[in-house]
Structure formats: structure tokens, C-alpha cells
Amino acid sequence: MTEEVDEITLVDHEELAPPPLLLPAPSPKPVVGKIVLKSDPEQAEPTPTVIQPSSSASPCLRVRNMLEKLKTKWFSLTLASRRVVVGIIVLLVVLSVVVIATVSTSASIKEPRVEAIWDNIRLPTSVKPQWYDVKLHIDITEEKFSGKEDIIIHVTESTGVLLLHVSSSRTKDGYRVMNITNSKIHAISEPKGEKFDVGDEVRIMHTFTNTPNDYYIMKTKTTMEPGYYKIYLEWESLLLRGLDGIYISTYKEGGKEKKLLASQMEPLAARKVMPCFDEPAFKAEFKMEITSEDIYPLVLWNMPELGKKKVSDDAEAEGWSTRTFEKSKIMSTYLLAFVIADFDCTETLKTAKGVKVRTCGRKSPIGKGDGVYSNEMGKIIIEKYEEFYGEPFPLPKIDSVAVPDFSAGAMENWGLILYRETALLWNEDNDSLGNKARVNTVVAHELAHQWFGNLVTMQWWNDLWLNEGFASYVEWIGTDSSEPKWNYLDYRTYSDRSRAFAIDAYSSSRPVSIGVEKPSDITAQFDSISYAKGSAILVQAKKFMDYGITNDTKSIFKEAINNYIKKYQFNNTVQDDLYREMEKVYSVKGYKKEVNISKVMDTWTLQMNFPVLSVAQYDEDTVIISQNRFLITGSDPSDDKPSPFGYQWYVPVEYSVNNVGSNFTWLLPNSKVLIDGFDFSNDYIFVNRESSGYYVTDYSYSLYGKLLAAIKSDSAILTVSEKQGLLFDTFLLVSGGYKPMDQGLDLLAAILDSSLDDTDYIPLREVNRQLSSILLHIREETNSKDSTKRLSDEWKNHWKLKMKALFEKKGEQYFGSSGTVDLPPKESENFQERSLIKFAVSLGCAYEVTECVEAAKQKFDAYKADKKGNKLDSNFKGTIMNVVMSVVPKSKSERVELRKNWDVLWEDYRASENQNDKQTIYYALGLIQDEATLKEFARRCLNTSLVRPSDSLYILGRSLTQTYLGCNVSWAFLKENWDDISKDFDASLFAVDSYISGVLSSFANQAILDEIENFFSTRMDSLGSGKAAYHGAIQSIKANIAWVEKHKQSIENFLTQS
């Protein structure tokens, strides 16, 4: 059986000997006596290998040789001798035919394939790197780089093969991007620090690659016994303009185009920079030397620079310098980072313990002070996290760099965090309050990783939630500590819990911790389940572990985290390691500690979805609480997956009766909770205090009525988080078929009315989310009794008066045509009050309140006439642009005017160097109700000279899909361009998922669903890591269709009766 590999490169200079393994040796087909050249286009100068003729000839060859010899002797033979010879020849021919037939038959029988170690996505654990000594020569001008490195490894079991990760990526022409040009192995003595003695060379018999797993495989001539070895490698590679590995990006400054080098290693791209053991558990120390051009003076790596020297005085080397850096801490390869650019940095700040903190980016925004806010907040948040984690920041510096093109929002590389510009740069004069909050929370998230993820790292990608879920949880602590007046913790349930439910309510969801079998499974882990659900279940865990503890300094949850960090720092863990530390403190200090933490947490991480708690009357004075699995109506059971726990959970239940005190109990799997002494005539019960539990509560009709009456009487009985959570959960129950629509609308109206009185911003945000969701579902529908009436128009008109009242009360004085644009004093930093004012204006214009719309148009007309003199206020800019672009033209002249306004905004988009500004503009551009313009916009998105590649899919999936017309244009565009999109953006984390979900998931039409499924039926492999997003979108469409069928009539009845 021939070894199943993609290519074989012979590198030994001696004869080929059988490998010292119980594996079949590779058998390339030779051309006898000739030089065989490698045809793979990856090598410009293929290495020849001389193949000598075999000493053992086949039967056919023997016959031919014998006949050649008989030519000269045939006529000298006697007749009898000739007959004997002929008989022998016939016999040999017959035997040859039999042998050939036997061999052919044997070859046609497919033998069972023996799995080789390189078929496994996981590296063997018997070889571990100790440290890397890497030297890179990076040529940004020519867009190429080369490298050489020593890797010190420890071998714990005898082996004749070494596996390293090297990218198998190829250019569009088929050429391999990275080429190994030299490789050697030497035995060494056990290192003492960085010192060791070099022993004999371990001869490499041959090397080859395994493309599916990105392995570079070295088979040695002799067995490597346990001990220490040094691998030496040299390589050459191209610098591409993708968004992973180290890559080239461009930007314009002062009218000139400039280049820079940035990087993104997570999850699988360190192998695109250098040969390495590219798994989280293969931690090592790194030494780095970088040679680069002096025209790019800022050269950053994970650790501080030690020194810089000119390469030489030679003319060819003029303008080049070599920098060396401090040796890193023990770290995973996915945390490596590089920046080479003509950037500036803010003033360096120092934390109380001496950590140097600075923000870097393009000269223009840094020069305007756009990096000051994130830098100051970074210092404060680091100091808070040192207290929270119980460990000092482990590195001497932290650089935060804003790069123009970046696939994710940011990446937590140890000591060198890279961000999108919108996630790091903020200027009070140009950017909105929302932009400010975005910068703060992203900085808090990435800094949280420096301990949870970088210092202590998950063993394998199946536990990615230990990184992302925990950082998503801790970011709220960081933001709250750096901006204490914001009351930002109130947003947590609105964000993480609700975002997780939106995905986890379908049978297409997945467990938080799930097996990873192929590279695309790894990238698929970066979703809302890892981030948002991971955070939400940690909120729940803290709540039940700390029940009854009012002083956060005595938090046993925090104590467990401190113990975990201290015990496992610089190591890797699985989720059970965290659970053990939680159990140690909870079993001693916890309330209701009869449960085992591991058993509790496993039900939340090893099965998907979440429970719905039914709260009902059991007898005359007893309430009963039970649980079942929640699924959205329309969720396809064929997509369902088995659960090791039968979809039952350990549920921490915190409740109150008549808003008096708080009570806690456990609802165990397959059991019930009984609450005695309840007066059903007068009492009301509220389950899930602070909405901290990761479950929804379904009250019986009578209990729900009692709770609703209490809210209408005094909305203060619920906190801000409880109002938001209750409203979200109720409409989720409506979508799941547990409650009728009228119950949800009754609650919505009650909370809207209370928000108008109390001006509660977060419940109001939830009100708008539910109103918008209903509007999205019915936007294709007409009134059943009058097909000339669009149901969506009737829906907006119904709520218009409420939004007008809100606008007049909170927004008009700041936005109306006779009002000013200044919000309450900025120094007060009353974030929620200022956010409410913005939101009141946004809602007023969205619901077409005349005063709001006219004011927006006036401000835009003034801006068009004099852009410098009538600059749009950053807090209202999006609302103004949205109003102008949402106009539905009724005549040719209106269409012409609409297109002129669109062109004005497009020019602004192209001219702006502020990425927050660009984002505001592109959302407005996608609202235009003109098919031709939307198609043109879509085409421009794939033109890299017009739109940054890192923005393209977000615009196509989010901006263009805000309207029904836009969704149809986007779907048509996806069909026409899918082949190019799937290839060009396959390495873009989050972007492909966002694009697929954005384009597909809002449809509520069976014909389009059939069309989508038919289109992708032959293209499933091209979805790559976007398969989960695709399946989620299909489930969403099915649920949308079921929603319309079930609730359309209820909406019409509500509008008629109101």
C-alpha cells in the first residue's frame, strides 16, 4: 500500500533505507535510469533525485533479455535444441502473464488503510518544544520574508518521525506560500538554562507534507531515543494581503499610500510565519530577532526590544536594521504577534507595579489624541485585574496597536494586542458615546485574556470558552471599574445572556465544550456560544456560589479563580481543572452546597440549549417549579443531537415572593421544587433575580397575570436587569409557542410606559428590540383584510405616539429644529442619561415623528451646503444619515435627489480616515430604497481599492440587509459571487459567519428557503467554518416562517383592537 501523502521531497544525500517505523515507506514512481524532477510548482528550482535501475528484473524483462542473447546464437542450435528453447520461452511467457494478472488482482483489492500519526489533527505528545530561537528577515517592499530557527525539543518516547506545523497554503496560481529550504536535527545534552552541548546529527531520511493537517514530517534514518534535540530549519515565504499569519496592509496618509505589516495567529496561522508546534498546549519560550527596512521605524513584538543595529555598511544592506527582543515567557504559538509600520504611539504610562502601557496607530489619529482614552483606561483596567485575579500582570509591557485591516475586533496577543481602529481609537470631538463604550469594553476584554487565556491556557480548542467566555465575563468588571459612573453592569444581561439565547434556542446550536476533529471545527468555535453563553453561565455560577455574600471582597467565586490562576499559571487546563478549584471552596463555604460543581457545570457545558422553568400552582398554597428543554417553534428535529444528560440541568433558582427578600434553591435534573405558604389570591412570585440564571421562566396564566399587575402598579418592584430579562424571556416564550402574543404585548406596553416615566434606558432598549423583531417578521406581509395595507406600516403607526412622547420628553430639546445639539455636560459622564437622549432621538426618527424627521433633513441639507461649517454632531450623525437614506422616492425627481444624497455620503465614506465615521456612513448607505444603487454598492464592496477587505463582508451582511429590498439584493449577489467570496475570505474570522447569517437568517419565505437550501446543497464544503452559521440561518428561517403562520393574525387583532 502506497503512503497517502500530498507530496514527497527527498532530502537525504545517501541511499534510501527503510524507515525505522512500523509504517510503509513512500514509493514514488521512478523513471529508471533518469533524473526525476518534482513537478509541484511550489519549487522554482526542483531538487533532482537520481533513481538507479533495480537489480531484480521482472519476468517480462528476463524474457526480453534472453531473446536478445539468442539472436546471435539461434541458427547455431540443433532442431531439438530450438524446440526446447521455444518451450521454455512459452512457459516463461505464461508464467509472466499469471504473475501480472495476480499482481493486478491484488492491487485492485483495497486493503484497510493504516492510519498514520500525521492523519491525526493532534500532535503526538511525546515531543514537546522547550524554546524557539527565531530570526526573521522581512521585506515589506518586495512582500516576502525568510526565516531560520532553532527549536529545542524534549523527546519522551523513542520515535523515527517528527511532526511540525507548516502552512500548506498556496497562491491562486498553485504555488506553495511557505517553502522549507533546509532542515537538520542534532542530539543535544539536557539544557542548563540556554546552554547545552551539541552531539551527533540525526540524519533525516526524507521529508513530506500532510496538507489537511498542515504537517511538515521528517523521517529520520535512525531512531531518536528519549532526550533533548535541536531542530534547525530555514524557510522562505511570501507576504500576502490576507488577514492571518503576518500580512501586508495598506492605508493612505497625507494623500500617499503606505504599507504596514500586521499579524493574526489565532487559531491556526502561526504555522504561516514559521515551522512550529502550533497547538495551545505546546507552550514554549521564544527568542526573536527581526531584520526589516528602516522606512518602517516601529517594529513591535510580544516582548520589549533589547537592541537595534544596522545590518552592515554594504550598499545592498543600507536602510536595514536588526532588532533583538527579550526572551518571552512560556506561551502558546497563537499568541505571537508582529507589527512593522510607520506608526506613532501615545505617551507611555506606567501602572502602580511598573507595567508600561501605550497605544499605537496611524500618525494622523494618534497625533489628534485618538489613542489617549484607550491608553488611560488600559492602565486602570490592568490595575483592577491584578486585584481581581490575585496575580500581577506577567509581562513588563503591553502595547495596543490599531491596524486599518483586521479580521476580528481585536486579538489578545500577549504583550502586543492588535485591534481594529474602531475598537481602540476614540476622539470626543468626532466619535459618539457608543463608540466610546465599544472601545472600553473591547480593551477590557483583551486585557482580561492576559491572565485567563494567556497565563493559563485551554489545553485544546474544544474548551475555547475557558478563554473567550471568561474574558467576556471579566470585561464587564474591567469596564465597570474604569467607568464607575456608567452603571455598565446593568447591560450584561441585555448583551451576553440575550445574545446567547438567540442562537442556543435552536436545535442547530452546540454544547459550549465540543469535540474538534478537523481544522474547520476549530474556527467554528469562535461564536456566540463560546463568548456569550460562556459568559452567561459564569454569571450564573458566581451568583449561586456567592449567594448570601454581600461583600465582594469575600467572594468565594473570586477565591476559586485566584486559586486556579495561581495553580495553573504558565500551563494548560481543561474545564474540569476550573471546576475542581470551584468545588474546593464551594464545598466548604457555599450556600446549599449539597451539589457537586463539576456535575452542575457539565450540564451547562456538555449539552446544548437551556431549560424553561414552568412555574404553576400545585395545590391550594403551593407553587411547583419544573424544567424542560426549550426550543424555538419551527426548529427542525432532524437536526437534533443527543444529550448525555437527557436535556436536564442543575438549575440554581433564586426567587422572591411579593418582592420581599430573596430565596435560593436547587432544581435538580428530573425533579421538582415545591414552594409552600403561597397565597394565590394576593401573592406574586418572581423567579430569576437579576436575570442571572441561564434559563427562561414560564409562569402559568394566573401567576403571570399577578406579576404583570404588580409591574403596572409599581415597576420599581423589578430592577433594570429584571425588566429587560423578563421582557426578552417572554417574547422568547412567545416564539417558542409557550405563550400567546397578547401576553408579550401587554408586558411590552407596561414596560414601555414605565420607561417613559422612569426613563430606564436598558428596558427601553429591550422594548425596541422586540418591536423591531416583530417588524422584521411582518415586513413582507400585507393586511389579511386589505392587501393594499402593509402590516409593517400599521405596526409602526400604532407605536408612533409613544415614540413621539419619548422624543418630546427626552430628545427634542437637544435635536429639534429649534433646539441645540449639546448633550448634558460631558464631564458628568452620566452614560445612561446621555444614551437615553440619543436613543429617544433615534426612535423618534425611526418611527417617523414629524418633528424629528424634519430636523434631521434640515441638518443634512445644511451639512451638504457647508460641510466644514455645519459639521454633523457625532452622537446624532447616524440618525441624520439614516433618515435621509430611508426616504422612499415617489417620483423621478425624488429618486434623483436620493441618489445625489447617496453620492454625498459615498464621497464622505471614501474621504474619511476615521473608521468609526466610515462605519456610521456605510450603515446609512445600505438603507437606500433603490435596487440599482444597492447592487452597485454590493459590487463596490468587493473592490479592495474602494472598501477595505476587513469591512467588505460586514457591509454586505449587515448594512445591505437592513431592509427587505436589501436582503433580496444581498442574496442575489451572494449567489453570483459565492465562489470568489468563499475563497477570498476563508481566513477571515467572524466575517464569513456574520455574512452568511446576515444575508440569510431574516427571510420568512418558504420559496426562498428552498432556493437557499438548493443552492448550498452542492456547495457545503465551500462553507468551511461557516457551516454552523449556515445551519443556524436555516433554522432561523424555518422559525420565522412558523412565527408568521402562528402570530400574524394575533398582530392584526392587536392592531384592530388598539
Coordinates of C-alpha atoms in Angstrom, one line a residue, residues 557-782:
F557 CA -16.1 32.6 43.3
K558 CA -13.2 35.0 43.1
E559 CA -11.3 33.0 45.6
A560 CA -11.7 29.9 43.3
I561 CA -10.5 31.9 40.3
N562 CA -7.4 33.2 42.2
N563 CA -6.5 29.7 43.3
Y564 CA -7.0 28.5 39.7
I565 CA -4.7 31.2 38.2
K566 CA -2.0 30.7 40.8
K567 CA -2.0 26.9 40.4
Y568 CA -2.0 26.7 36.7
Q569 CA -0.1 29.8 35.6
F570 CA 2.1 29.2 32.5
N571 CA 0.3 25.9 32.0
N572 CA -2.7 24.5 30.1
T573 CA -6.0 23.3 31.6
V574 CA -9.3 21.6 30.8
Q575 CA -12.6 22.8 32.2
D576 CA -12.5 20.2 34.9
D577 CA -9.5 21.9 36.4
L578 CA -11.5 25.0 36.9
Y579 CA -14.4 23.1 38.4
R580 CA -12.2 21.4 40.9
E581 CA -11.0 24.8 42.2
M582 CA -14.6 26.0 42.4
E583 CA -15.6 22.8 44.2
K584 CA -12.9 23.2 46.8
V585 CA -14.1 26.5 48.1
Y586 CA -17.9 25.9 47.5
S587 CA -17.9 22.6 49.3
V588 CA -16.7 24.4 52.4
K589 CA -18.1 28.0 52.2
G590 CA -21.0 27.7 49.8
Y591 CA -24.8 28.0 50.5
K592 CA -26.8 24.9 49.6
K593 CA -23.6 23.1 48.9
E594 CA -25.1 19.6 48.6
V595 CA -24.4 19.7 44.8
N596 CA -21.1 18.9 43.1
I597 CA -19.8 21.8 41.0
S598 CA -18.5 19.5 38.2
K599 CA -21.8 17.8 37.9
V600 CA -23.6 21.2 37.9
M601 CA -21.3 22.8 35.3
D602 CA -21.2 19.7 33.0
T603 CA -25.0 20.0 32.4
W604 CA -24.4 23.6 31.1
T605 CA -21.3 23.0 29.0
L606 CA -21.7 19.4 27.6
Q607 CA -25.2 19.7 26.3
M608 CA -26.6 22.5 24.2
N609 CA -29.7 24.7 24.7
F610 CA -31.2 25.7 28.1
P611 CA -34.2 24.9 30.3
V612 CA -37.5 26.6 30.5
L613 CA -38.8 26.6 34.1
S614 CA -42.6 26.1 34.4
V615 CA -44.0 27.9 37.5
A616 CA -47.5 26.9 38.3
Q617 CA -50.0 26.1 41.1
Y618 CA -49.5 22.7 42.7
D619 CA -52.2 22.8 45.4
E620 CA -54.1 25.5 47.3
D621 CA -51.0 27.1 48.8
T622 CA -48.0 25.5 47.0
V623 CA -46.1 26.6 43.8
I624 CA -44.4 23.9 41.8
I625 CA -41.4 24.6 39.6
S626 CA -40.2 22.0 37.0
Q627 CA -37.9 22.1 34.0
N628 CA -37.9 21.1 30.3
R629 CA -35.7 21.7 27.3
F630 CA -36.5 25.0 25.5
L631 CA -36.6 25.0 21.7
I632 CA -38.0 27.7 19.3
T633 CA -41.1 26.7 17.3
G634 CA -40.1 25.6 13.9
S635 CA -36.8 24.2 15.0
D636 CA -36.0 21.2 12.8
P637 CA -35.9 17.9 14.9
S638 CA -33.9 16.2 12.1
D639 CA -31.0 18.5 13.1
D640 CA -31.3 17.4 16.8
K641 CA -28.4 15.9 18.8
P642 CA -28.5 13.5 21.7
S643 CA -27.6 14.8 25.2
P644 CA -25.6 12.9 27.8
F645 CA -28.0 14.4 30.4
G646 CA -31.3 14.0 28.6
Y647 CA -31.6 17.7 28.4
Q648 CA -32.0 18.2 32.1
W649 CA -29.9 20.7 34.2
Y650 CA -28.8 21.5 37.7
V651 CA -30.7 24.8 37.9
P652 CA -29.9 27.4 40.6
V653 CA -33.3 29.1 41.3
E654 CA -33.3 32.4 43.1
Y655 CA -36.8 33.9 43.6
S656 CA -38.8 36.3 45.7
V657 CA -42.4 36.5 46.7
N658 CA -44.1 39.9 46.7
N659 CA -40.6 41.4 46.3
V660 CA -39.7 40.5 49.9
G661 CA -36.2 39.3 50.4
S662 CA -34.6 36.6 48.3
N663 CA -34.8 32.8 48.4
F664 CA -32.5 30.2 46.8
T665 CA -32.9 26.5 46.0
W666 CA -31.6 23.9 43.5
L667 CA -33.9 22.4 40.9
L668 CA -32.2 19.1 40.2
P669 CA -32.4 17.1 37.0
N670 CA -35.7 15.1 36.7
S671 CA -37.1 16.6 39.9
K672 CA -39.4 19.4 41.1
V673 CA -39.3 22.3 43.5
L674 CA -42.2 23.0 45.8
I675 CA -42.7 26.4 47.5
D676 CA -45.2 26.3 50.4
G677 CA -47.3 29.0 52.0
F678 CA -48.3 30.9 48.9
D679 CA -51.5 32.9 48.8
F680 CA -52.7 32.7 45.2
S681 CA -55.3 35.4 45.7
N682 CA -52.8 38.1 46.7
D683 CA -49.2 37.0 46.2
Y684 CA -47.0 37.2 43.1
I685 CA -43.7 35.4 42.6
F686 CA -40.7 36.4 40.5
V687 CA -38.1 33.8 39.5
N688 CA -34.6 34.5 38.4
R689 CA -33.5 37.6 40.4
E690 CA -31.3 40.0 38.4
S691 CA -31.9 37.7 35.4
S692 CA -28.6 36.0 36.3
G693 CA -29.8 32.4 35.6
Y694 CA -29.3 31.0 32.1
Y695 CA -32.9 29.9 31.7
V696 CA -36.3 31.3 30.9
T697 CA -39.3 31.2 33.2
D698 CA -42.8 30.3 32.0
Y699 CA -45.4 31.4 34.6
S700 CA -48.9 29.9 34.5
Y701 CA -51.6 32.2 33.2
S702 CA -52.8 33.3 36.6
L703 CA -49.3 33.8 38.1
Y704 CA -48.3 35.8 35.1
G705 CA -51.3 38.0 35.5
K706 CA -50.5 38.7 39.1
L707 CA -46.9 39.6 38.2
L708 CA -48.0 41.9 35.4
A709 CA -50.5 43.6 37.6
A710 CA -47.7 44.3 40.2
I711 CA -45.5 45.7 37.5
K712 CA -48.2 48.0 36.2
S713 CA -48.8 49.2 39.7
D714 CA -45.2 49.8 40.6
S715 CA -42.5 49.0 38.1
A716 CA -39.8 49.5 40.7
I717 CA -40.5 46.1 42.1
L718 CA -38.1 44.9 39.4
T719 CA -34.5 46.1 38.8
V720 CA -33.4 47.3 35.4
S721 CA -31.9 43.9 34.6
E722 CA -35.0 42.1 35.7
K723 CA -37.3 44.2 33.5
Q724 CA -35.1 43.6 30.5
G725 CA -34.7 39.9 31.2
L726 CA -38.4 39.3 31.8
L727 CA -39.4 41.1 28.6
F728 CA -36.8 39.2 26.5
D729 CA -37.7 35.9 28.0
T730 CA -41.4 36.5 27.5
F731 CA -41.1 37.1 23.8
L732 CA -38.8 34.1 23.5
L733 CA -41.6 32.0 25.1
V734 CA -44.0 33.5 22.5
S735 CA -41.6 32.4 19.7
G736 CA -41.4 29.0 21.4
G737 CA -45.1 28.6 21.4
Y738 CA -45.3 28.7 25.2
K739 CA -47.3 31.9 25.5
P740 CA -49.7 33.8 23.3
M741 CA -48.6 37.0 21.6
D742 CA -51.1 39.2 23.6
Q743 CA -49.3 38.4 26.9
G744 CA -46.0 39.6 25.4
L745 CA -47.5 42.7 24.0
D746 CA -49.2 43.5 27.4
L747 CA -45.9 43.3 29.2
L748 CA -44.1 45.3 26.4
A749 CA -46.7 48.2 26.8
A750 CA -46.4 48.1 30.5
I751 CA -42.6 48.3 30.5
L752 CA -42.6 51.0 27.7
D753 CA -45.0 53.1 29.8
S754 CA -42.8 52.7 32.9
S755 CA -39.7 53.6 30.9
L756 CA -41.3 56.8 29.8
D757 CA -41.9 57.7 33.4
D758 CA -38.7 56.3 34.9
T759 CA -36.5 56.9 31.8
D760 CA -34.9 53.5 32.2
Y761 CA -32.6 53.2 29.2
I762 CA -31.9 49.4 29.2
P763 CA -35.5 48.2 29.4
L764 CA -36.3 50.7 26.7
R765 CA -33.6 49.2 24.5
E766 CA -35.3 45.8 25.1
V767 CA -38.7 47.3 24.1
N768 CA -37.2 48.5 20.9
R769 CA -35.5 45.1 20.2
Q770 CA -38.8 43.3 20.5
L771 CA -40.7 45.9 18.4
S772 CA -38.1 45.7 15.7
S773 CA -38.1 41.9 15.8
I774 CA -41.9 41.8 15.2
L775 CA -41.4 44.4 12.4
L776 CA -38.8 42.2 10.8
H777 CA -41.1 39.2 10.8
I778 CA -44.0 41.1 9.2
R779 CA -42.2 43.3 6.8
E780 CA -43.2 41.1 3.8
E781 CA -46.8 40.8 5.0
T782 CA -50.0 42.7 4.0

